[in-house]
Tab-separated table of C-alpha atoms and ligand atoms in Angstrom:
chain	number	residue	atom	x	y	z
A	1	MET	CA	24.465	25.131	0.209
A	2	THR	CA	26.977	22.335	0.492
A	3	ASN	CA	26.011	18.800	1.279
A	4	ASP	CA	26.529	18.894	5.021
A	5	ARG	CA	26.991	15.579	6.762
A	6	ALA	CA	24.582	16.280	9.596
A	7	SER	CA	21.807	16.900	7.127
A	8	PRO	CA	22.594	15.161	3.815
A	9	TRP	CA	20.823	16.056	0.564
A	10	VAL	CA	18.423	13.250	-0.322
A	11	ARG	CA	15.793	12.801	-2.982
A	12	ILE	CA	12.145	12.257	-2.082
A	13	SER	CA	12.127	8.896	-3.872
A	14	ASP	CA	14.670	7.663	-1.278
A	15	ILE	CA	13.006	9.261	1.734
A	16	ALA	CA	11.815	5.986	3.311
A	17	THR	CA	15.425	4.957	3.959
A	18	HIS	CA	15.965	8.128	6.007
A	19	ALA	CA	13.070	7.856	8.478
A	20	GLY	CA	14.001	9.505	11.771
A	21	GLN	CA	16.979	11.336	10.254
A	22	GLN	CA	17.702	14.956	9.595
A	23	VAL	CA	17.873	15.634	5.812
A	24	THR	CA	18.069	18.371	3.192
A	25	LEU	CA	15.639	18.450	0.261
A	26	LYS	CA	16.052	20.602	-2.835
A	27	GLY	CA	13.142	21.361	-5.091
A	28	TRP	CA	10.172	23.557	-5.875
A	29	LEU	CA	7.080	24.573	-3.959
A	30	TYR	CA	4.193	22.611	-5.415
A	31	ASN	CA	1.456	23.869	-3.128
A	32	LYS	CA	1.054	25.452	0.275
A	33	ARG	CA	-1.510	26.030	2.969
A	34	GLY	CA	-1.085	27.268	6.470
A	35	SER	CA	-2.027	29.399	9.415
A	36	GLY	CA	-0.270	31.820	11.729
A	37	LYS	CA	1.317	28.908	13.563
A	38	LEU	CA	1.833	26.164	11.004
A	39	GLN	CA	2.831	26.056	7.349
A	40	PHE	CA	2.307	22.985	5.174
A	41	LEU	CA	4.740	23.232	2.291
A	42	GLN	CA	4.270	20.662	-0.454
A	43	LEU	CA	7.611	20.150	-2.095
A	44	ARG	CA	8.432	18.401	-5.366
A	45	ASP	CA	11.992	17.584	-6.314
A	46	GLY	CA	11.404	15.704	-9.567
A	47	SER	CA	11.629	12.311	-7.910
A	48	GLY	CA	8.440	12.728	-5.884
A	49	PHE	CA	6.251	14.924	-3.726
A	50	ILE	CA	6.328	15.359	0.045
A	51	GLN	CA	4.666	17.523	2.657
A	52	CYS	CA	6.949	19.589	4.883
A	53	VAL	CA	5.384	20.908	8.071
A	54	MET	CA	6.885	24.006	9.633
A	55	SER	CA	5.840	25.058	13.099
A	56	LYS	CA	6.368	28.684	14.165
A	57	GLN	CA	7.898	27.627	17.470
A	58	ASP	CA	10.613	25.511	15.790
A	59	VAL	CA	12.187	28.184	13.575
A	60	PRO	CA	13.365	31.803	13.778
A	61	GLU	CA	10.658	34.320	12.881
A	62	ASP	CA	12.208	35.359	9.556
A	63	ILE	CA	12.238	31.731	8.381
A	64	PHE	CA	8.590	31.276	9.298
A	65	ASN	CA	7.721	34.507	7.474
A	66	LEU	CA	9.681	33.330	4.442
A	67	ALA	CA	7.634	30.113	4.439
A	68	SER	CA	4.338	32.000	4.807
A	69	GLY	CA	5.138	34.167	1.795
A	70	LEU	CA	6.379	31.420	-0.571
A	71	THR	CA	4.748	31.300	-3.993
A	72	GLN	CA	4.007	28.311	-6.234
A	73	GLU	CA	7.065	26.900	-8.059
A	74	SER	CA	9.604	28.981	-6.141
A	75	SER	CA	12.793	26.950	-5.838
A	76	ILE	CA	13.716	26.185	-2.250
A	77	ILE	CA	15.966	24.139	0.008
A	78	ILE	CA	14.389	22.649	3.108
A	79	THR	CA	16.040	20.910	6.032
A	80	GLY	CA	14.212	18.889	8.599
A	81	LYS	CA	13.544	15.540	10.151
A	82	VAL	CA	11.850	12.698	8.278
A	83	HIS	CA	8.764	11.268	9.998
A	84	LYS	CA	7.074	8.116	8.865
A	85	ASP	CA	3.319	8.629	8.934
A	86	ASP	CA	0.938	6.499	6.915
A	87	ARG	CA	-1.606	9.327	6.808
A	88	ALA	CA	0.871	11.805	5.306
A	89	PRO	CA	-0.056	12.849	1.780
A	90	PHE	CA	1.980	11.616	-1.234
A	91	CYS	CA	4.504	9.183	0.183
A	92	GLY	CA	3.662	8.088	3.733
A	93	HIS	CA	6.389	10.344	5.138
A	94	GLU	CA	6.574	14.002	6.019
A	95	ILE	CA	9.289	16.457	6.964
A	96	HIS	CA	9.257	18.443	10.178
A	97	ALA	CA	11.049	21.443	8.765
A	98	THR	CA	13.614	23.400	10.731
A	99	GLY	CA	15.367	25.233	7.916
A	100	LEU	CA	14.330	26.955	4.681
A	101	GLU	CA	16.320	28.741	2.018
A	102	LEU	CA	14.838	30.493	-0.988
A	103	VAL	CA	16.865	29.832	-4.148
A	104	SER	CA	14.696	31.799	-6.557
A	105	ALA	CA	11.185	33.180	-6.244
A	106	SER	CA	8.577	32.354	-8.869
A	107	HIS	CA	6.054	35.089	-9.566
A	108	GLU	CA	2.576	34.406	-10.946
A	109	TYR	CA	3.174	30.863	-12.148
A	110	PRO	CA	0.829	30.562	-15.139
A	111	ILE	CA	-0.538	27.087	-14.403
A	112	SER	CA	-2.792	27.248	-11.391
A	113	LYS	CA	-4.846	24.536	-9.733
A	114	LYS	CA	-7.915	25.517	-11.763
A	115	GLU	CA	-8.801	23.842	-15.060
A	116	HIS	CA	-6.938	25.047	-18.137
A	117	GLY	CA	-7.738	24.333	-21.789
A	118	ASP	CA	-5.632	21.887	-23.829
A	119	ALA	CA	-4.166	24.604	-26.064
A	120	PHE	CA	-3.085	26.686	-23.060
A	121	LEU	CA	-1.453	23.682	-21.432
A	122	MET	CA	0.317	22.682	-24.648
A	123	ASP	CA	1.580	26.272	-25.059
A	124	HIS	CA	3.003	25.922	-21.552
A	125	ARG	CA	4.232	22.366	-22.038
A	126	HIS	CA	7.676	23.298	-20.637
A	127	LEU	CA	5.945	24.062	-17.321
A	128	TRP	CA	3.083	21.585	-17.566
A	129	LEU	CA	5.671	18.796	-17.339
A	130	ARG	CA	5.923	19.630	-13.629
A	131	SER	CA	2.409	18.359	-12.865
A	132	ARG	CA	1.682	15.044	-11.171
A	133	ARG	CA	-0.303	13.731	-14.121
A	134	GLN	CA	2.528	14.445	-16.558
A	135	HIS	CA	4.952	12.820	-14.151
A	136	ALA	CA	2.872	9.653	-14.159
A	137	ILE	CA	2.616	9.584	-17.965
A	138	LEU	CA	6.272	10.297	-18.705
A	139	ARG	CA	7.486	7.839	-16.098
A	140	ILE	CA	5.288	5.157	-17.648
A	141	ARG	CA	6.677	6.126	-21.060
A	142	ALA	CA	10.203	5.611	-19.707
A	143	THR	CA	9.229	2.224	-18.273
A	144	ILE	CA	7.688	1.180	-21.593
A	145	ILE	CA	10.887	2.151	-23.414
A	146	ARG	CA	12.987	0.214	-20.902
A	147	ALA	CA	10.691	-2.816	-21.220
A	148	ILE	CA	10.987	-2.665	-25.014
A	149	ARG	CA	14.780	-2.568	-24.889
A	150	ASP	CA	14.956	-5.323	-22.271
A	151	TYR	CA	12.681	-7.573	-24.298
A	152	PHE	CA	14.780	-7.428	-27.447
A	153	ASP	CA	18.143	-7.341	-25.663
A	154	ASN	CA	17.177	-10.462	-23.675
A	155	ASN	CA	15.807	-12.358	-26.657
A	156	GLY	CA	18.813	-12.471	-28.943
A	157	PHE	CA	18.208	-9.258	-30.904
A	158	LEU	CA	21.050	-6.892	-31.643
A	159	LEU	CA	20.384	-3.154	-31.486
A	160	VAL	CA	21.505	-1.746	-34.843
A	161	ASP	CA	20.113	1.716	-35.415
A	162	SER	CA	18.931	2.836	-38.831
A	163	PRO	CA	19.887	6.250	-40.239
A	164	ILE	CA	17.597	9.257	-39.954
A	165	PHE	CA	18.629	10.980	-43.193
A	166	THR	CA	17.548	8.718	-46.014
A	167	PRO	CA	17.576	9.019	-49.804
A	168	ASN	CA	14.208	7.314	-50.350
A	169	ALA	CA	10.699	6.668	-49.061
A	170	CYS	CA	9.778	3.607	-47.036
A	171	GLU	CA	6.129	4.263	-46.270
A	172	GLY	CA	4.941	6.133	-49.376
A	173	THR	CA	6.166	9.338	-50.966
A	174	THR	CA	3.365	11.591	-49.742
A	175	THR	CA	4.507	11.870	-46.137
A	176	LEU	CA	8.195	12.663	-46.587
A	177	PHE	CA	9.900	15.598	-44.893
A	178	GLU	CA	12.455	16.866	-47.373
A	179	VAL	CA	15.728	18.393	-46.209
A	180	PRO	CA	18.488	19.895	-48.323
A	181	TRP	CA	21.534	17.660	-48.565
A	182	PHE	CA	24.965	18.435	-50.028
A	183	ASN	CA	25.706	18.846	-53.773
A	184	ASN	CA	22.073	19.709	-54.566
A	185	GLU	CA	20.942	16.295	-53.449
A	186	LYS	CA	17.760	15.884	-51.450
A	187	ALA	CA	17.466	13.867	-48.273
A	188	TYR	CA	14.376	12.831	-46.372
A	189	LEU	CA	13.804	12.328	-42.677
A	190	SER	CA	13.218	8.654	-42.013
A	191	GLN	CA	9.605	7.408	-42.002
A	192	SER	CA	10.743	4.001	-40.768
A	193	GLY	CA	14.055	2.243	-40.193
A	194	GLN	CA	12.717	-0.959	-41.687
A	195	LEU	CA	14.551	-1.122	-45.008
A	196	TYR	CA	17.871	-0.845	-43.174
A	197	GLN	CA	16.737	-3.434	-40.639
A	198	GLU	CA	16.253	-5.840	-43.534
A	199	ALA	CA	19.962	-5.388	-44.255
A	200	THR	CA	20.999	-5.721	-40.621
A	201	ALA	CA	18.801	-8.811	-40.151
A	202	MET	CA	20.627	-10.440	-43.089
A	203	ALA	CA	23.882	-9.579	-41.318
A	204	PHE	CA	22.967	-10.471	-37.714
A	205	GLY	CA	19.812	-12.612	-37.934
A	206	LYS	CA	17.712	-10.729	-35.392
A	207	THR	CA	18.027	-6.971	-35.032
A	208	TYR	CA	16.021	-3.962	-33.936
A	209	CYS	CA	16.245	-0.229	-34.219
A	210	PHE	CA	14.625	2.269	-31.937
A	211	GLY	CA	14.471	5.912	-32.760
A	212	PRO	CA	12.497	8.927	-33.846
A	213	THR	CA	10.438	8.706	-37.011
A	214	PHE	CA	9.077	11.525	-39.132
A	215	ARG	CA	5.903	11.705	-41.185
A	216	ALA	CA	4.694	14.807	-42.954
A	217	GLU	CA	1.093	13.741	-42.442
A	218	LYS	CA	-1.357	16.573	-42.499
A	219	SER	CA	-3.746	14.641	-40.275
A	220	LYS	CA	-5.137	16.388	-37.241
A	221	THR	CA	-6.271	13.389	-35.257
A	222	ARG	CA	-5.753	12.183	-31.727
A	223	ARG	CA	-3.437	9.413	-33.031
A	224	HIS	CA	-1.083	11.309	-35.315
A	225	LEU	CA	2.193	13.009	-34.562
A	226	ASN	CA	4.668	14.277	-37.148
A	227	GLU	CA	7.547	13.074	-34.996
A	228	PHE	CA	7.136	9.867	-33.040
A	229	TRP	CA	9.258	7.025	-31.712
A	230	MET	CA	9.149	3.572	-33.192
A	231	VAL	CA	10.837	0.288	-32.326
A	232	GLU	CA	11.344	-2.020	-35.286
A	233	PRO	CA	12.517	-5.617	-34.932
A	234	GLU	CA	13.375	-7.637	-38.031
A	235	VAL	CA	14.157	-11.366	-38.183
A	236	ALA	CA	15.701	-13.518	-40.915
A	237	PHE	CA	13.898	-16.815	-41.660
A	238	PHE	CA	10.670	-15.502	-40.086
A	239	GLU	CA	7.301	-15.771	-41.792
A	240	LEU	CA	4.084	-13.932	-41.008
A	241	GLU	CA	2.953	-16.374	-38.305
A	242	ASP	CA	6.317	-16.108	-36.508
A	243	ASP	CA	6.081	-12.351	-36.703
A	244	ILE	CA	2.608	-12.275	-35.136
A	245	ALA	CA	3.723	-14.606	-32.339
A	246	LEU	CA	6.713	-12.366	-31.618
A	247	ALA	CA	4.582	-9.213	-31.522
A	248	GLU	CA	2.078	-10.887	-29.216
A	249	ASP	CA	4.692	-12.071	-26.731
A	250	PHE	CA	6.457	-8.710	-26.827
A	251	LEU	CA	3.295	-6.706	-26.175
A	252	CYS	CA	2.326	-8.911	-23.221
A	253	HIS	CA	5.779	-8.344	-21.738
A	254	VAL	CA	5.487	-4.553	-22.044
A	255	VAL	CA	2.024	-4.382	-20.471
A	256	GLU	CA	3.008	-6.726	-17.651
A	257	ARG	CA	6.039	-4.578	-16.815
A	258	VAL	CA	3.934	-1.426	-16.608
A	259	LEU	CA	1.327	-3.159	-14.440
A	260	ASN	CA	4.056	-4.399	-12.095
A	261	GLN	CA	5.697	-1.024	-11.683
A	262	HIS	CA	2.959	1.579	-12.074
A	263	GLU	CA	-0.288	0.328	-10.630
A	264	LYS	CA	-0.614	3.420	-8.451
A	265	ASP	CA	0.278	5.855	-11.247
A	266	LEU	CA	-2.306	4.210	-13.479
A	267	SER	CA	-5.160	3.929	-11.049
A	268	GLU	CA	-4.639	7.043	-8.923
A	269	HIS	CA	-3.201	9.663	-11.236
A	270	LEU	CA	-4.627	8.501	-14.546
A	271	GLU	CA	-7.817	6.778	-13.350
A	272	ARG	CA	-7.037	3.880	-15.659
A	273	ASP	CA	-9.242	0.800	-15.563
A	274	LEU	CA	-6.695	-1.914	-14.799
A	275	THR	CA	-8.882	-4.895	-15.692
A	276	ALA	CA	-8.581	-3.964	-19.372
A	277	LEU	CA	-4.776	-4.129	-19.093
A	278	LYS	CA	-4.738	-7.310	-17.010
A	279	ASN	CA	-6.597	-8.940	-19.900
A	280	VAL	CA	-3.629	-8.552	-22.207
A	281	THR	CA	-2.542	-12.184	-22.369
A	282	LYS	CA	-1.700	-14.576	-25.179
A	283	PRO	CA	-3.186	-15.567	-27.548
A	284	PHE	CA	-4.760	-12.467	-29.101
A	285	PRO	CA	-7.799	-12.889	-31.326
A	286	ARG	CA	-6.977	-12.934	-35.050
A	287	LEU	CA	-9.095	-11.851	-37.992
A	288	SER	CA	-8.183	-11.910	-41.639
A	289	TYR	CA	-8.829	-8.613	-43.418
A	290	ASP	CA	-11.760	-10.304	-45.189
A	291	GLU	CA	-13.323	-11.324	-41.881
A	292	ALA	CA	-12.692	-7.876	-40.413
A	293	VAL	CA	-14.375	-6.158	-43.369
A	294	LYS	CA	-17.416	-8.423	-42.977
A	295	MET	CA	-17.580	-7.582	-39.291
A	296	ILE	CA	-17.341	-3.836	-39.982
A	297	GLN	CA	-20.091	-4.134	-42.593
A	298	GLU	CA	-22.303	-5.907	-40.062
A	299	ILE	CA	-21.626	-3.228	-37.470
A	300	GLN	CA	-22.288	-0.546	-40.045
A	301	SER	CA	-25.666	-1.998	-40.929
A	302	THR	CA	-26.823	-1.711	-37.316
A	303	VAL	CA	-25.519	1.820	-36.686
A	304	THR	CA	-28.196	4.515	-36.578
A	305	ASP	CA	-25.973	7.618	-36.342
A	306	THR	CA	-25.779	8.741	-39.999
A	307	GLU	CA	-22.341	10.345	-39.696
A	308	LEU	CA	-20.804	7.220	-38.180
A	309	LYS	CA	-22.624	5.073	-40.708
A	310	GLU	CA	-20.939	7.018	-43.480
A	311	GLN	CA	-17.524	6.797	-41.821
A	312	LEU	CA	-17.882	3.041	-41.479
A	313	GLN	CA	-18.687	2.498	-45.141
A	314	ILE	CA	-16.136	-0.010	-46.450
A	315	ASP	CA	-15.672	-2.254	-49.458
A	316	TRP	CA	-13.023	-4.891	-50.005
A	317	GLY	CA	-9.794	-3.173	-51.028
A	318	MET	CA	-10.096	-0.098	-48.828
A	319	ASP	CA	-7.700	0.516	-45.944
A	320	PHE	CA	-9.100	0.963	-42.463
A	321	GLY	CA	-9.640	4.429	-41.103
A	322	ALA	CA	-9.705	5.294	-37.405
A	323	PRO	CA	-13.520	4.799	-37.122
A	324	HIS	CA	-13.242	1.278	-38.586
A	325	GLU	CA	-10.509	0.340	-36.128
A	326	THR	CA	-12.341	1.928	-33.209
A	327	GLU	CA	-15.599	0.071	-33.843
A	328	LEU	CA	-13.806	-3.187	-34.552
A	329	THR	CA	-11.709	-3.142	-31.385
A	330	LYS	CA	-14.729	-2.332	-29.236
A	331	ARG	CA	-15.859	-5.892	-30.014
A	332	PHE	CA	-12.780	-7.425	-28.367
A	333	ASP	CA	-11.323	-7.157	-24.883
A	334	LYS	CA	-7.749	-7.903	-25.995
A	335	PRO	CA	-5.480	-6.544	-28.704
A	336	LEU	CA	-6.718	-7.731	-32.084
A	337	VAL	CA	-4.517	-9.036	-34.912
A	338	VAL	CA	-5.774	-8.289	-38.425
A	339	TYR	CA	-3.746	-9.939	-41.188
A	340	ASN	CA	-3.633	-10.288	-44.990
A	341	PHE	CA	-4.655	-6.792	-46.089
A	342	PRO	CA	-5.170	-6.021	-49.776
A	343	ALA	CA	-1.723	-5.509	-51.338
A	344	GLN	CA	-2.971	-2.379	-53.142
A	345	VAL	CA	-3.212	-0.358	-49.888
A	346	LYS	CA	0.103	-1.530	-48.469
A	347	ALA	CA	3.751	-0.597	-48.997
A	348	PHE	CA	5.832	-1.903	-51.911
A	349	TYR	CA	8.036	-4.190	-49.790
A	350	MET	CA	5.230	-6.432	-48.504
A	351	LYS	CA	5.214	-10.063	-49.566
A	352	LYS	CA	2.236	-11.109	-51.669
A	353	ASP	CA	0.424	-14.237	-50.596
A	354	PRO	CA	1.589	-16.849	-53.156
A	355	SER	CA	-1.899	-18.384	-53.253
A	356	ASN	CA	-3.628	-15.000	-53.664
A	357	PRO	CA	-1.369	-12.164	-54.875
A	358	LYS	CA	-4.103	-9.593	-54.264
A	359	VAL	CA	-3.304	-9.968	-50.590
A	360	ALA	CA	-0.143	-8.993	-48.670
A	361	ARG	CA	1.277	-11.173	-45.880
A	362	CYS	CA	1.077	-8.331	-43.403
A	363	MET	CA	-0.565	-7.646	-40.072
A	364	ASP	CA	-1.695	-4.832	-37.840
A	365	ILE	CA	-2.266	-5.123	-34.122
A	366	LEU	CA	-5.120	-2.962	-32.909
A	367	ALA	CA	-5.276	-1.994	-29.246
A	368	PRO	CA	-8.594	-2.575	-27.479
A	369	GLU	CA	-11.022	0.040	-26.126
A	370	GLY	CA	-11.087	1.851	-29.426
A	371	TYR	CA	-7.377	2.785	-29.474
A	372	GLY	CA	-6.652	1.229	-32.844
A	373	GLU	CA	-3.395	0.374	-34.596
A	374	ILE	CA	-0.273	0.306	-32.457
A	375	ILE	CA	1.751	-2.240	-34.469
A	376	GLY	CA	2.140	-2.613	-38.217
A	377	GLY	CA	4.355	-5.176	-39.907
A	378	GLY	CA	4.576	-8.438	-41.774
A	379	GLN	CA	6.610	-10.574	-44.105
A	380	ARG	CA	8.771	-8.884	-46.747
A	381	GLU	CA	8.974	-9.665	-50.451
A	382	ASP	CA	12.119	-11.780	-50.760
A	383	ASN	CA	11.815	-12.519	-54.495
A	384	LEU	CA	13.887	-10.131	-56.622
A	385	ASP	CA	11.632	-10.164	-59.691
A	386	LEU	CA	8.419	-9.625	-57.764
A	387	LEU	CA	10.038	-6.792	-55.802
A	388	LEU	CA	11.313	-5.117	-58.980
A	389	LYS	CA	7.806	-5.295	-60.433
A	390	GLU	CA	6.351	-3.678	-57.341
A	391	ILE	CA	8.973	-0.906	-57.306
A	392	ALA	CA	8.181	-0.127	-60.947
A	393	HIS	CA	4.454	-0.240	-60.238
A	394	GLU	CA	4.846	2.304	-57.411
A	395	GLY	CA	6.993	4.531	-59.624
A	396	LEU	CA	9.935	4.413	-57.198
A	397	ASP	CA	13.502	4.998	-58.353
A	398	THR	CA	15.445	1.699	-58.413
A	399	LYS	CA	18.713	3.640	-58.342
A	400	ASP	CA	18.212	4.519	-54.671
A	401	LEU	CA	17.064	0.995	-53.859
A	402	GLU	CA	19.870	-1.014	-55.494
A	403	TRP	CA	21.363	-1.748	-52.093
A	404	PHE	CA	17.959	-3.045	-50.917
A	405	LEU	CA	17.694	-5.229	-54.005
A	406	ASP	CA	21.133	-6.671	-53.245
A	407	LEU	CA	19.569	-8.288	-50.173
A	408	ARG	CA	17.481	-10.352	-52.646
A	409	ARG	CA	20.495	-11.038	-54.877
A	410	TYR	CA	22.866	-12.394	-52.264
A	411	GLY	CA	21.281	-15.107	-50.160
A	412	SER	CA	17.687	-13.950	-49.968
A	413	VAL	CA	15.608	-15.599	-47.237
A	414	PRO	CA	12.057	-15.186	-45.946
A	415	HIS	CA	12.032	-12.464	-43.306
A	416	ALA	CA	9.581	-10.426	-41.333
A	417	GLY	CA	9.330	-7.694	-38.744
A	418	PHE	CA	7.121	-4.978	-37.383
A	419	GLY	CA	7.040	-1.464	-35.989
A	420	LEU	CA	5.444	-0.422	-32.724
A	421	GLY	CA	4.670	3.252	-32.182
A	422	VAL	CA	5.648	4.267	-28.659
A	423	GLU	CA	3.219	7.159	-28.286
A	424	ARG	CA	0.118	5.236	-29.329
A	425	THR	CA	1.174	2.478	-26.958
A	426	VAL	CA	1.601	4.957	-24.095
A	427	ALA	CA	-1.795	6.507	-24.893
A	428	TRP	CA	-3.486	3.126	-24.790
A	429	ILE	CA	-1.744	1.850	-21.652
A	430	CYS	CA	-2.333	5.133	-19.796
A	431	GLY	CA	-5.889	5.451	-21.157
A	432	LEU	CA	-5.290	8.909	-22.671
A	433	HIS	CA	-7.567	10.469	-25.210
A	434	HIS	CA	-4.807	12.084	-27.273
A	435	VAL	CA	-1.189	11.197	-28.115
A	436	ARG	CA	0.001	14.767	-27.469
A	437	GLU	CA	0.523	14.048	-23.751
A	438	THR	CA	2.547	10.882	-24.380
A	439	ILE	CA	5.704	12.588	-25.664
A	440	PRO	CA	7.623	15.339	-23.838
A	441	PHE	CA	7.257	17.903	-26.632
A	442	ALA	CA	4.697	16.954	-29.279
A	443	ARG	CA	5.189	17.908	-32.918
A	444	THR	CA	1.924	18.115	-34.820
A	445	LEU	CA	0.487	19.948	-37.810
A	446	ASP	CA	-0.274	22.977	-35.657
A	447	ARG	CA	2.549	22.741	-33.152
A	448	LEU	CA	6.293	23.242	-33.404
A	449	HIS	CA	6.569	25.217	-30.135
A	450	PRO	CA	7.705	25.118	-27.379
B	1	4AD	O1	2.225	0.924	-39.821
B	1	4AD	P1	3.478	1.733	-39.974
B	1	4AD	O2	3.463	2.840	-40.946
B	1	4AD	O3	4.596	0.658	-40.300
B	1	4AD	C1	5.879	0.919	-40.682
B	1	4AD	O4	6.423	1.992	-40.676
B	1	4AD	C2	6.672	-0.338	-40.949
B	1	4AD	N1	7.783	0.009	-41.832
B	1	4AD	C3	7.153	-0.917	-39.645
B	1	4AD	C4	7.918	-2.188	-39.810
B	1	4AD	O5	7.367	-3.181	-40.285
B	1	4AD	N2	9.180	-2.199	-39.423
B	1	4AD	O6	3.891	2.315	-38.548
B	1	4AD	C5	4.113	1.459	-37.469
B	1	4AD	C6	3.516	2.030	-36.208
B	1	4AD	C7	2.003	2.191	-36.247
B	1	4AD	O7	1.355	0.987	-35.952
B	1	4AD	C8	1.784	3.238	-35.170
B	1	4AD	O8	1.847	2.679	-33.881
B	1	4AD	C9	2.991	4.135	-35.368
B	1	4AD	O9	3.988	3.367	-35.982
B	1	4AD	N3	2.666	5.312	-36.179
B	1	4AD	C10	2.405	6.536	-35.679
B	1	4AD	N4	2.371	6.996	-34.416
B	1	4AD	C11	2.102	8.299	-34.224
B	1	4AD	N5	1.872	9.173	-35.226
B	1	4AD	C12	1.901	8.750	-36.519
B	1	4AD	N6	1.715	9.630	-37.498
B	1	4AD	C13	2.177	7.375	-36.783
B	1	4AD	N7	2.303	6.651	-37.910
B	1	4AD	C14	2.581	5.392	-37.516
B	2	MG	MG1	0.269	0.935	-40.411
C-alpha cells in the first residue's frame, strides 16, 4: 500500500495531531473483541496502542468478515477516521475503521493473555518484547540512557569509548571471558572501561565511556548479568568527596528525567510506588564502611530467621553480599553512599587512605528498597610506587599495565570516577524484581538464547 494523500500513514504516537482526519495505520493486532455488528480491533504499531472500531454497515461484507476472523499478532493495515474520545482505551482516541488489509496472518501466537512462567517468557523474549509491560520498561531504559548521555555531554565531559577487547583484567581475574586473539595471544572481553578512562581523563580532563561490559560471573542472582551496560565517568583532579558529589547529582538528574517523562508507564504499567522515586534528592545519607558494618551487626542481632541471620553474619574486612545491602538499604528512604571499604576486598587500582592504608578511598551507592549497589567507584591510586606494590601483591603482569603506569610517570594527579550499571538502575527505577527484564536480550549463566 502506498502512502496515499487522502489517508496518510501515521503512527499512533502522533494520532492526537490527526483528530478528525482520515488516516492509515500499520501494525499488528494486539487484541480483539466483537459481535456480529461491531468489531473492536486493538492495534499496536510499536509507537502505541489504539482501538479501531469497525461497524458492519460501514464496510463491504468481506472486509467485516476479515476483521471478525483476525488472529492475535496478525500484521494489518487499517484506514479510518480519528475520533477524540477521552473514554477510549489506551490513548484517548479511537479509529472508526473503513478499510482493512491483511499483510500476514499469525497462527497460534504462543503468548496469550493468561499468565506464563518466567522461563517460558524468556524463551519467547523475541515475542514478549511486544507486550505493554516490556514496552514500558524498554522505553524507560531508553530514557535513562538518554538522560545519562545528556548529563555528561552537558557537564563538560567528553565521550571517549574504551575498547572491548582488552589484554588484562580490571575487576579481578576470576570473571574474565577469554577470547582467542591473533598470534596465539589471548584477549579478554572488557569488565570495565575504567583503566582506559584514566588515560582519557589525563588527556581531556573529564571523560566518560558507555558501553557493554562482560563478566564471567557464575552467580545466579536477580542482580547479575554476564553482559550489561555501564557508564563510567572519570575526572582528573577529583578526590573521593568530589566523586560522591558528582554521582549524587547525576543520579538525581536521571531519576527526575524518568519521573518527568514516564509517570504513567511507572504507575499504570509497572505499578511503581512513585513516592520512593520522588524522594531521590540531594544529599544522600553517607555511612563509612565501619559504620555500615556496625549497623548490619545490630540488624543481625535482632533477626530471628536463622537463614537470614547466617547470611547477615559479617566481620570487619568482609565485602557486602546482597543480603547485607538489602537489609542496610531498607533502613533508608534514599540512595545510600557507603565509603572507605577495606582495601583487601577492592580492586588493585583503588587509592589507599593515607591515614589508614587498610582502607580504600572508594564508594558504593546502594539503591533504596532493597535494590543494593548500582554505582561503584572512587579515587584511584596516583602514586607509582604504591600502585606497583599493589600490582605485585595481586600477582598481575606489569607488562600489560606499563601504559597504565605511564599515567603515574608523566604528570600524575589525583583522579576519581565511578561506574553505574544501567540494568540495575532500570530495575530499581521500574521496581522490577529481576534484572532480566531490563535489557532487550539478557545473557545469564543459563541463557544465551534467543
Ligand atoms: O562495582 P563495579 O564492579 O565497578 C567497576 O567496574 C569500576 N571499574 C567502575 C568505575 O569506577 N569506573 O561495577 C560498577 C557497577 C555496579 O555498581 C553495578 O551497577 C554494575 O556495574 N554491575 C553489574 N550489573 C549487572 N550484572 C553484573 N554482573 C554487574 N556487575 C557490576
Ligand atoms: Mg562494585
